Amino acid sequence: MKSFDVVVVGGGPGGYIAAIRAAQLGLQAACIDEWKGADGKPALGGTCTNVGCIPSKALLQSSENYAQAGHHFAEHGIKVKGLELDLAQMLKRKDTVLKASNDGILYLFKKNKVTFFHGRGSFGKLDSDGVEVVVSGTQSESILAKNVIVATGSNPRALPGADFDEKLILSNSGALAIPEVPTRLGVIGAGVVGLEMGSVWRRLGSEVTILEALPTFLGMADEQIAKEASKVFLKQGLKMEFGVSISKVSPSKNSVKVEYKASDGSGKSLDCDRLIVSIGRIANTIGLNAEGVGLKLDRGFVAVDEHCRTNLPNVWAIGDVVRGPMLAHKAEEEGVAVVERIAGQKPHVNFNTIPWVIYTTPEIAWVGKTEQQLKAEGVEYRAGTFPFSANARARALGDTAGLVKFLADAKTDVILGVHIIGAFASELIAEAVVAMEFRGSSEDIGMICHAHPSLGEAMKDAALAVDKRALNI
Ligand SMILES: Cc1cc2nc3c(=O)[nH]c(=O)nc-3n(C[C@H](O)[C@H](O)[C@H](O)COP(=O)(O)OP(=O)(O)OC[C@H]3O[C@@H](n4cnc5c(N)ncnc54)[C@H](O)[C@@H]3O)c2cc1C
């Protein structure tokens, strides 16, 4: 039986990064992943690469380019005649982008000497020699591991009584591959996936209606940012209803009827050509033989401590299959930390500095606490905001929607949270993450030289605004 220091089950961002880091540290590493591409070949990268982060961002970019050409080029003095959408090419490009990531991970495995098994991994015997992992699939064999890292990710949650058929009722997978632009698109769930997918198809011409069970929009974001976002999205033509309760989803030959109770208690219905259901994800432990070996679960997630240790010796779990935010970079950080711990180091994952991003237009990004959280915790803070409409680069870009908001401790000025809605928020947030990792203050950001003209200057001005001394407003 082949034996390894570390066997990672799952080759998503958590798993493949863990395997590479293990190999870098001189450990014998293997990764088992069962995902198959359209050609039946391995498609490493998990949900993120195949039906998540990467393809969604490819389509967001393509659809944004289309919307810019259709609605905004004229402002710049560029006249476009005969603009046409070639959806098949747009989807093909998306597939090419994700395939490059699939192949890139295989290349990295070869480069770092990570042994890859294409198939399903499940727990066999656990004894003093180590943990047996049974691989079944393209290659079938048993291997022995000193340490196992479970990185099996998550699956989309279906609405009760409305299974995904990926034709009319779509999960994220179907939502990324609709072959023609639906005239009426329904979306259940106004979370990150619902908003991003709704934005893609809205820009391509669908009439999009989003139904959300919660009474407020983007409850996890800072309220001021969520309000701003709601204003902009409504202006873009996204229809949204909150506080709804879905009673029935009835697909017919070419359309879907959604019956629901509106927030005022009245019965309503929505007819659409396709329905995206994005109501969250369920941790995936299918086929692992978790029960067989007594791997403890907690509400479907693999139960872990703060270091991602499970109840079984030398068995760890990371990423979407454990508690915490379902984000690719969180999975990666946990993967690296677990492997470094196996190698005898003392790593630490700081959950308070994990950035969140929603890749709509404008983008939304934040790190740390929201204003409502600080109020609830009774923390004394000062806030500084700065609108992109007062930033020269944003004006030159023609992207003036949104603002930057800093929240800093009232006494020490240490940054407690930074919230951005605006162009390239996904990139700007990195400065805030660095500052918070170094326990920086708003004054620190205010004192740093930022290039002119740049969107980064809005970060500096918002930080200065904490002390009521923004320079450009
Ligand atoms: C539409 C969409 C957009 C998203 N966009 C973003 C984004 O922009 N940024 C972000 O940070 N996050 C985003 N996410 C979330 C992100 O995709 C996940 O948080 C991330 O993929 C989790 O990584 P993971 O390694 O834990 O699991 P996964 O990526 O789910 O990978 C798990 C892998 O394990 C394999 N597997 C499962 N069981 C077994 C088994 N028994 N044996 C072998 N293999 C197995 C699966 O086939 C899969 O390949 C998005 C998600 C969706 C759905």
Coordinates of C-alpha atoms and ligand atoms in Angstrom, one line a residue:
M1 CA 0.0 0.0 0.0
K2 CA 1.4 3.5 -0.9
S3 CA 1.8 5.6 2.1
F4 CA 1.8 9.4 2.5
D5 CA 2.4 11.9 5.3
V6 CA -0.6 13.9 4.2
V7 CA -3.6 12.8 2.1
V8 CA -6.0 15.5 1.2
V9 CA -9.6 14.4 0.2
G10 CA -10.9 17.1 -2.2
G11 CA -9.0 19.3 -4.7
G12 CA -10.9 22.6 -4.3
P13 CA -9.0 25.8 -3.2
G14 CA -8.7 24.4 0.4
G15 CA -7.5 21.0 -0.6
Y16 CA -5.1 21.7 -3.5
I17 CA -3.4 24.6 -1.7
A18 CA -3.0 22.3 1.4
A19 CA -1.4 19.6 -0.8
I20 CA 1.0 22.0 -2.4
R21 CA 2.0 23.6 0.9
A22 CA 2.6 20.1 2.4
A23 CA 4.9 19.2 -0.5
Q24 CA 6.7 22.6 0.0
L25 CA 7.3 21.6 3.6
G26 CA 8.9 18.3 2.5
L27 CA 6.0 16.1 3.3
Q28 CA 4.9 13.2 1.0
A29 CA 1.6 14.6 -0.1
A30 CA -1.4 13.2 -2.1
C31 CA -4.7 14.7 -3.2
I32 CA -7.8 12.8 -4.2
D33 CA -10.5 14.6 -6.2
E34 CA -13.4 13.3 -8.1
W35 CA -14.5 16.3 -10.2
K36 CA -14.8 15.5 -13.9
G37 CA -14.7 18.0 -16.7
A38 CA -17.0 17.8 -19.7
D39 CA -14.4 15.5 -21.3
G40 CA -14.5 13.1 -18.3
K41 CA -11.0 14.1 -17.4
P42 CA -9.9 15.5 -14.0
A43 CA -11.0 19.1 -13.4
L44 CA -9.1 20.2 -10.3
G45 CA -10.2 23.3 -8.3
G46 CA -13.5 22.2 -6.9
T47 CA -16.6 24.4 -6.8
C48 CA -14.5 27.5 -6.9
T49 CA -12.8 26.7 -10.3
N50 CA -15.6 24.7 -12.0
V51 CA -18.9 26.3 -10.9
G52 CA -18.1 29.1 -8.5
C53 CA -15.6 31.9 -8.2
I54 CA -13.8 31.7 -11.5
P55 CA -16.6 31.1 -14.0
S56 CA -18.9 33.6 -12.3
K57 CA -16.2 36.3 -12.5
A58 CA -15.5 35.4 -16.2
L59 CA -19.2 35.9 -16.9
L60 CA -19.5 39.0 -14.8
Q61 CA -16.6 40.6 -16.7
S62 CA -18.1 39.6 -20.1
S63 CA -21.6 40.8 -19.3
E64 CA -20.2 44.0 -17.9
N65 CA -18.2 44.6 -21.1
Y66 CA -21.5 44.1 -23.0
A67 CA -23.4 46.5 -20.7
Q68 CA -20.6 49.1 -21.0
A69 CA -20.6 48.9 -24.8
G70 CA -24.4 49.1 -24.9
H71 CA -25.0 51.8 -22.3
H72 CA -21.9 53.7 -21.4
F73 CA -19.5 53.9 -24.4
A74 CA -21.5 56.8 -25.8
E75 CA -20.6 59.0 -22.8
H76 CA -17.0 58.5 -23.8
G77 CA -17.7 59.5 -27.3
I78 CA -17.6 56.0 -28.7
K79 CA -20.4 55.1 -30.9
V80 CA -21.2 51.4 -31.3
K81 CA -23.4 50.3 -34.2
G82 CA -24.8 46.8 -34.5
L83 CA -23.8 45.6 -31.1
E84 CA -24.7 41.9 -30.8
L85 CA -24.5 39.3 -28.1
D86 CA -22.8 36.0 -28.9
L87 CA -23.8 34.1 -25.8
A88 CA -22.3 30.8 -27.1
Q89 CA -18.9 32.5 -27.4
M90 CA -19.3 34.2 -24.0
L91 CA -19.9 30.8 -22.4
K92 CA -17.1 29.2 -24.3
R93 CA -14.7 31.9 -23.1
K94 CA -15.8 31.2 -19.5
D95 CA -15.1 27.5 -20.0
T96 CA -11.6 28.3 -21.5
V97 CA -10.9 30.5 -18.4
L98 CA -11.8 27.8 -15.9
K99 CA -10.0 25.1 -17.9
A100 CA -6.8 27.1 -17.7
S101 CA -7.2 27.1 -13.9
N102 CA -8.0 23.3 -13.9
D103 CA -4.8 22.6 -15.9
G104 CA -2.8 25.1 -13.9
I105 CA -3.5 23.1 -10.7
L106 CA -2.5 19.8 -12.3
Y107 CA 0.7 21.5 -13.4
L108 CA 1.4 22.8 -9.9
F109 CA 0.8 19.2 -8.5
K110 CA 3.4 17.9 -11.0
K111 CA 5.9 20.7 -10.2
N112 CA 5.5 20.2 -6.4
K113 CA 5.5 16.4 -6.6
V114 CA 2.0 16.0 -5.2
T115 CA 0.5 12.6 -6.1
F116 CA -2.9 13.0 -7.6
F117 CA -5.7 10.4 -7.6
H118 CA -8.8 11.0 -9.7
G119 CA -11.7 9.4 -7.9
R120 CA -13.6 9.4 -4.6
G121 CA -11.8 9.1 -1.3
S122 CA -13.4 7.5 1.7
F123 CA -12.2 6.4 5.1
G124 CA -11.1 2.8 5.5
K125 CA -9.5 1.4 8.7
L126 CA -8.0 3.6 11.3
D127 CA -5.2 2.0 13.3
S128 CA -1.8 2.7 14.8
D129 CA -0.1 2.6 11.3
G130 CA -2.3 5.5 10.2
V131 CA -5.5 6.1 8.3
E132 CA -6.5 3.9 5.3
V133 CA -8.1 5.9 2.5
V134 CA -9.9 4.0 -0.2
V135 CA -9.8 5.6 -3.6
S136 CA -12.5 4.6 -6.0
G137 CA -13.0 5.9 -9.5
T138 CA -10.6 6.1 -12.5
Q139 CA -7.9 4.7 -10.2
S140 CA -9.1 2.3 -7.5
E141 CA -6.7 1.5 -4.6
S142 CA -6.1 1.9 -0.9
I143 CA -3.5 4.2 0.4
L144 CA -2.2 4.9 3.9
A145 CA -2.0 8.3 5.4
K146 CA -0.3 9.6 8.5
N147 CA -2.6 12.6 8.3
V148 CA -5.9 13.1 6.4
I149 CA -7.3 16.5 5.5
V150 CA -11.0 16.4 4.6
A151 CA -11.6 19.2 2.1
T152 CA -14.8 18.0 0.4
G153 CA -16.5 21.3 0.1
S154 CA -20.2 22.0 -0.2
N155 CA -23.2 21.4 -2.5
P156 CA -26.0 23.8 -3.3
R157 CA -29.1 23.7 -1.1
A158 CA -32.4 22.9 -3.0
L159 CA -35.8 24.2 -2.0
P160 CA -37.9 21.5 -0.5
G161 CA -40.1 20.0 -3.3
A162 CA -38.1 21.8 -6.1
D163 CA -35.1 19.7 -7.0
F164 CA -32.5 21.2 -9.4
D165 CA -33.0 19.9 -12.9
E166 CA -30.5 22.5 -14.2
K167 CA -32.8 23.3 -17.1
L168 CA -35.6 25.3 -15.5
I169 CA -34.6 25.1 -11.8
L170 CA -31.0 26.0 -11.6
S171 CA -28.3 25.8 -9.0
N172 CA -25.1 27.8 -9.5
S173 CA -23.9 25.2 -12.1
G174 CA -27.0 25.7 -14.3
A175 CA -27.0 29.5 -13.7
L176 CA -23.5 29.7 -15.3
A177 CA -24.5 27.8 -18.4
I178 CA -27.9 29.0 -19.5
P179 CA -27.8 28.5 -23.3
E180 CA -30.1 31.5 -24.2
V181 CA -30.8 34.7 -22.3
P182 CA -34.1 34.1 -20.4
T183 CA -36.7 36.8 -20.9
R184 CA -37.9 36.5 -17.3
L185 CA -35.4 35.2 -14.7
G186 CA -36.5 34.4 -11.2
V187 CA -33.8 34.2 -8.4
I188 CA -34.6 32.9 -4.9
G189 CA -32.0 34.2 -2.5
A190 CA -30.4 37.7 -2.5
G191 CA -27.1 36.5 -1.2
V192 CA -23.7 36.8 -3.0
V193 CA -24.5 34.1 -5.6
G194 CA -28.0 35.3 -6.3
L195 CA -26.8 38.9 -6.7
E196 CA -23.9 38.0 -8.9
M197 CA -25.9 35.6 -11.1
G198 CA -28.8 38.0 -11.2
S199 CA -26.4 40.8 -12.3
V200 CA -24.9 38.7 -15.1
W201 CA -28.3 37.9 -16.7
R202 CA -29.8 41.4 -16.1
R203 CA -26.9 42.9 -18.0
L204 CA -27.5 40.4 -20.9
G205 CA -31.1 41.5 -21.1
S206 CA -33.2 39.4 -18.7
E207 CA -35.9 40.9 -16.5
V208 CA -34.6 39.7 -13.1
T209 CA -36.8 39.4 -10.0
I210 CA -35.0 38.3 -6.8
L211 CA -37.1 36.9 -3.9
E212 CA -35.5 36.9 -0.5
A213 CA -36.8 35.4 2.7
L214 CA -35.0 37.8 5.1
P215 CA -36.7 41.1 5.7
T216 CA -33.6 43.2 5.0
F217 CA -31.1 43.4 2.1
L218 CA -27.6 42.1 2.7
G219 CA -27.9 41.6 6.4
M220 CA -24.3 40.6 6.8
A221 CA -23.0 43.8 5.3
D222 CA -22.7 47.2 7.0
E223 CA -26.2 48.8 6.9
Q224 CA -25.1 52.0 5.2
I225 CA -23.3 50.0 2.4
A226 CA -26.3 47.7 2.0
K227 CA -28.7 50.7 1.6
E228 CA -26.4 52.2 -1.0
A229 CA -26.2 48.9 -2.8
S230 CA -30.0 48.5 -2.8
K231 CA -30.4 51.9 -4.3
V232 CA -27.9 51.2 -7.1
F233 CA -29.2 47.8 -7.9
L234 CA -32.8 49.0 -8.1
K235 CA -31.6 51.7 -10.5
Q236 CA -30.0 49.0 -12.6
G237 CA -33.4 47.3 -13.0
L238 CA -33.0 44.4 -10.6
K239 CA -36.4 43.8 -8.9
M240 CA -36.1 42.6 -5.3
E241 CA -38.7 41.6 -2.8
F242 CA -37.9 40.9 0.8
G243 CA -39.5 39.0 3.7
V244 CA -41.2 36.5 1.3
S245 CA -42.0 32.9 2.1
I246 CA -42.0 30.5 -0.8
S247 CA -45.1 28.2 -0.8
K248 CA -44.7 26.3 -4.1
V249 CA -42.5 26.0 -7.1
S250 CA -44.2 24.4 -10.2
P251 CA -42.1 23.8 -13.3
S252 CA -44.0 23.2 -16.5
K253 CA -42.6 22.6 -20.0
N254 CA -40.9 25.9 -20.6
S255 CA -41.5 28.0 -17.5
V256 CA -41.6 27.9 -13.7
K257 CA -44.3 29.4 -11.5
V258 CA -43.3 30.4 -8.0
E259 CA -46.1 31.0 -5.5
Y260 CA -45.1 32.9 -2.3
K261 CA -46.4 34.9 0.6
A262 CA -45.3 38.5 0.4
S263 CA -44.1 40.4 3.4
D264 CA -47.6 42.0 3.9
G265 CA -49.1 38.5 4.1
S266 CA -50.7 38.6 0.6
G267 CA -50.4 35.6 -1.7
K268 CA -48.4 36.3 -4.9
S269 CA -46.9 34.5 -7.8
L270 CA -44.0 34.9 -10.2
D271 CA -43.8 33.4 -13.6
C272 CA -40.4 33.0 -15.1
D273 CA -38.6 31.2 -17.9
R274 CA -35.8 30.0 -15.6
L275 CA -35.4 30.0 -11.8
I276 CA -32.1 30.2 -10.0
V277 CA -32.2 28.9 -6.4
S278 CA -29.4 30.3 -4.4
I279 CA -30.4 29.8 -0.8
G280 CA -27.1 28.6 0.6
R281 CA -24.9 25.6 0.6
I282 CA -24.7 22.3 2.5
A283 CA -21.4 20.8 3.7
N284 CA -20.5 17.8 1.6
T285 CA -19.6 14.6 3.4
I286 CA -21.4 12.3 1.0
G287 CA -19.5 9.0 0.4
L288 CA -16.7 9.7 2.9
N289 CA -17.8 6.9 5.3
A290 CA -17.8 9.5 8.1
E291 CA -20.2 7.4 10.1
G292 CA -18.2 4.2 9.6
V293 CA -15.2 5.7 11.3
G294 CA -17.1 7.8 13.8
L295 CA -16.1 11.2 12.3
K296 CA -18.1 13.7 14.3
L297 CA -20.5 16.0 12.4
D298 CA -22.2 19.2 13.7
R299 CA -25.3 20.1 11.8
G300 CA -23.9 18.5 8.7
F301 CA -20.5 20.2 9.0
V302 CA -17.4 18.2 10.0
A303 CA -16.9 19.3 13.7
V304 CA -13.5 20.9 14.2
D305 CA -11.7 22.9 16.9
E306 CA -10.0 26.3 16.2
H307 CA -7.1 24.5 14.6
C308 CA -9.3 22.4 12.2
R309 CA -8.7 19.2 14.2
T310 CA -11.6 16.7 14.1
N311 CA -12.5 14.2 16.9
L312 CA -10.3 11.5 15.1
P313 CA -6.6 11.5 15.7
N314 CA -4.6 12.9 12.7
V315 CA -7.8 13.7 10.8
W316 CA -8.3 17.4 10.0
A317 CA -11.0 19.2 8.0
I318 CA -11.0 22.6 6.2
G319 CA -13.0 24.9 4.0
D320 CA -16.7 24.8 3.2
V321 CA -17.1 21.4 4.9
V322 CA -16.4 23.1 8.3
R323 CA -17.8 26.1 10.2
G324 CA -17.1 29.6 9.2
P325 CA -17.6 31.6 6.0
M326 CA -17.9 29.6 2.8
L327 CA -15.1 31.5 0.9
A328 CA -12.3 30.1 -1.2
H329 CA -9.6 32.2 0.5
K330 CA -10.8 31.1 4.0
A331 CA -10.5 27.5 2.8
E332 CA -6.9 28.2 1.5
E333 CA -5.8 29.8 4.8
E334 CA -7.1 26.9 6.8
G335 CA -5.4 24.4 4.4
V336 CA -2.0 26.1 4.8
A337 CA -2.4 26.4 8.6
V338 CA -3.3 22.7 9.0
V339 CA -0.3 21.5 7.0
E340 CA 2.1 23.9 8.8
R341 CA 0.7 22.6 12.1
I342 CA 1.4 19.0 10.9
A343 CA 4.9 20.1 10.1
G344 CA 5.4 21.3 13.7
Q345 CA 4.8 25.1 13.1
K346 CA 2.4 27.3 15.0
P347 CA 0.2 29.0 12.4
H348 CA -2.9 31.1 13.0
V349 CA -5.9 32.0 10.9
N350 CA -7.3 35.4 11.8
F351 CA -11.0 35.1 11.1
N352 CA -11.5 38.8 11.8
T353 CA -9.4 39.8 8.8
I354 CA -11.0 37.6 6.2
P355 CA -12.3 39.9 3.5
W356 CA -15.7 39.5 1.9
V357 CA -16.4 40.5 -1.7
I358 CA -19.5 40.7 -3.9
Y359 CA -18.5 41.2 -7.5
T360 CA -21.5 43.2 -8.6
T361 CA -21.3 46.6 -10.2
P362 CA -20.4 48.4 -8.1
E363 CA -18.4 45.9 -6.2
I364 CA -19.0 45.5 -2.4
A365 CA -16.1 44.5 -0.1
W366 CA -15.5 44.6 3.6
V367 CA -13.3 43.4 6.4
G368 CA -13.8 43.4 10.2
K369 CA -16.8 44.6 12.1
T370 CA -19.9 46.4 10.7
E371 CA -21.3 49.5 12.4
Q372 CA -24.3 47.6 13.6
Q373 CA -22.0 44.9 15.2
L374 CA -20.0 47.5 17.0
K375 CA -23.2 49.1 18.4
A376 CA -24.5 45.7 19.5
E377 CA -21.2 45.0 21.2
G378 CA -21.2 48.4 22.9
V379 CA -17.8 49.3 21.4
E380 CA -17.1 53.0 21.2
Y381 CA -16.0 53.9 17.7
R382 CA -15.6 56.7 15.2
A383 CA -16.6 56.5 11.6
G384 CA -15.2 58.2 8.5
T385 CA -16.7 58.0 5.0
F386 CA -15.7 59.3 1.7
P387 CA -17.8 59.1 -1.6
F388 CA -16.2 58.1 -4.9
S389 CA -18.0 61.0 -6.5
A390 CA -15.4 63.2 -4.9
N391 CA -12.5 61.0 -6.1
A392 CA -10.8 62.2 -9.4
R393 CA -9.9 58.7 -10.7
A394 CA -13.5 57.5 -10.1
R395 CA -14.7 60.5 -12.1
A396 CA -12.2 59.8 -14.9
L397 CA -13.4 56.2 -15.0
G398 CA -17.0 57.2 -15.0
D399 CA -17.6 55.0 -12.0
T400 CA -18.6 57.4 -9.2
A401 CA -21.2 55.3 -7.3
G402 CA -20.4 54.3 -3.8
L403 CA -18.2 55.1 -0.8
V404 CA -15.5 54.0 1.5
K405 CA -16.2 53.8 5.2
F406 CA -13.7 53.3 8.0
L407 CA -14.6 52.3 11.6
A408 CA -12.0 52.9 14.2
D409 CA -11.8 52.5 18.0
A410 CA -12.8 55.8 19.6
K411 CA -9.8 55.7 22.0
T412 CA -7.0 53.9 20.3
D413 CA -8.0 54.7 16.7
V414 CA -7.2 51.0 15.8
I415 CA -9.2 50.1 12.6
L416 CA -12.1 47.8 13.5
G417 CA -13.8 47.5 10.1
V418 CA -13.6 48.9 6.6
H419 CA -16.5 48.8 4.1
I420 CA -16.4 49.7 0.5
I421 CA -19.0 49.9 -2.3
G422 CA -17.5 51.1 -5.5
A423 CA -15.3 50.2 -8.5
F424 CA -12.5 47.7 -7.7
A425 CA -13.6 47.4 -4.1
S426 CA -12.3 43.8 -4.4
E427 CA -8.8 45.2 -4.9
L428 CA -9.0 48.2 -2.6
I429 CA -10.0 46.0 0.4
A430 CA -6.5 44.4 0.5
E431 CA -5.1 47.7 1.9
A432 CA -7.5 47.5 4.8
V433 CA -6.8 43.8 5.4
V434 CA -3.0 44.5 5.6
A435 CA -3.6 47.5 8.0
M436 CA -5.9 45.4 10.3
E437 CA -3.4 42.5 10.3
F438 CA -0.8 45.0 11.6
R439 CA -3.3 46.5 14.0
G440 CA -3.0 49.7 12.1
S441 CA -5.0 52.9 12.9
S442 CA -7.0 55.1 10.7
E443 CA -4.3 57.7 11.2
D444 CA -1.7 55.2 9.7
I445 CA -3.7 55.0 6.5
G446 CA -4.3 58.8 6.5
M447 CA -0.5 59.4 6.7
I448 CA 0.5 57.0 3.9
C449 CA 1.2 58.5 0.5
H450 CA -1.4 57.2 -2.1
A451 CA -0.8 57.6 -5.8
H452 CA -2.7 60.4 -7.6
P453 CA -5.2 60.0 -9.2
S454 CA -6.2 56.6 -7.8
L455 CA -9.2 55.0 -6.2
G456 CA -6.9 54.3 -3.3
E457 CA -7.0 58.0 -2.4
A458 CA -10.7 57.4 -1.4
M459 CA -9.3 54.9 1.2
K460 CA -6.9 57.6 2.5
D461 CA -9.7 60.3 2.5
A462 CA -12.1 58.0 4.3
A463 CA -9.4 57.2 6.9
L464 CA -8.8 60.9 7.4
A465 CA -12.5 61.5 7.7
V466 CA -12.5 59.4 10.9
D467 CA -10.7 62.5 12.4
K468 CA -12.9 64.8 10.4
R469 CA -10.0 65.9 8.2
A470 CA -10.7 64.4 4.8
L471 CA -8.9 66.6 2.2
N472 CA -11.1 66.3 -0.8
I473 CA -14.5 67.0 0.5
Ligands
LIG1 C1 -21.4 30.8 -7.9 C2 -20.4 30.9 -6.8 C3 -19.5 31.9 -6.8 C4 -18.5 32.0 -5.8 N1 -17.7 33.0 -5.8 C5 -16.8 33.1 -4.8 C6 -15.8 34.2 -4.8 O1 -15.9 35.0 -5.7 N2 -14.9 34.2 -3.8 C7 -14.9 33.3 -2.8 O2 -14.0 33.4 -2.0 N3 -15.7 32.3 -2.8 C8 -16.7 32.1 -3.8 N4 -17.5 31.1 -3.8 C9 -17.4 30.1 -2.7 C10 -16.2 29.1 -3.0 O3 -16.4 28.5 -4.2 C11 -16.1 28.0 -1.9 O4 -16.0 28.7 -0.6 C12 -14.8 27.2 -2.1 O5 -14.9 26.6 -3.4 C13 -14.7 26.2 -1.0 O6 -13.5 25.5 -1.2 P1 -13.3 24.0 -0.7 O7 -11.9 23.6 -1.0 O8 -13.7 23.9 0.8 O9 -14.4 23.1 -1.4 P2 -14.8 22.9 -3.0 O10 -14.3 24.0 -3.8 O11 -16.2 22.6 -3.0 O12 -14.0 21.6 -3.4 C14 -14.3 20.4 -2.9 C15 -13.8 19.3 -3.9 O13 -13.8 18.0 -3.2 C16 -14.3 17.1 -4.2 N5 -14.8 16.0 -3.4 C17 -15.9 16.0 -2.5 N6 -16.0 14.8 -1.9 C18 -15.0 14.0 -2.3 C19 -14.5 12.7 -2.0 N7 -15.1 12.0 -1.1 N8 -13.5 12.3 -2.7 C20 -12.8 13.0 -3.6 N9 -13.2 14.3 -3.9 C21 -14.2 14.8 -3.3 C22 -15.3 17.9 -4.9 O14 -15.6 17.2 -6.2 C23 -14.6 19.2 -5.1 O15 -13.8 19.1 -6.3 C24 -18.5 31.0 -4.8 C25 -19.4 29.9 -4.8 C26 -20.3 29.8 -5.8 C27 -21.2 28.7 -5.8

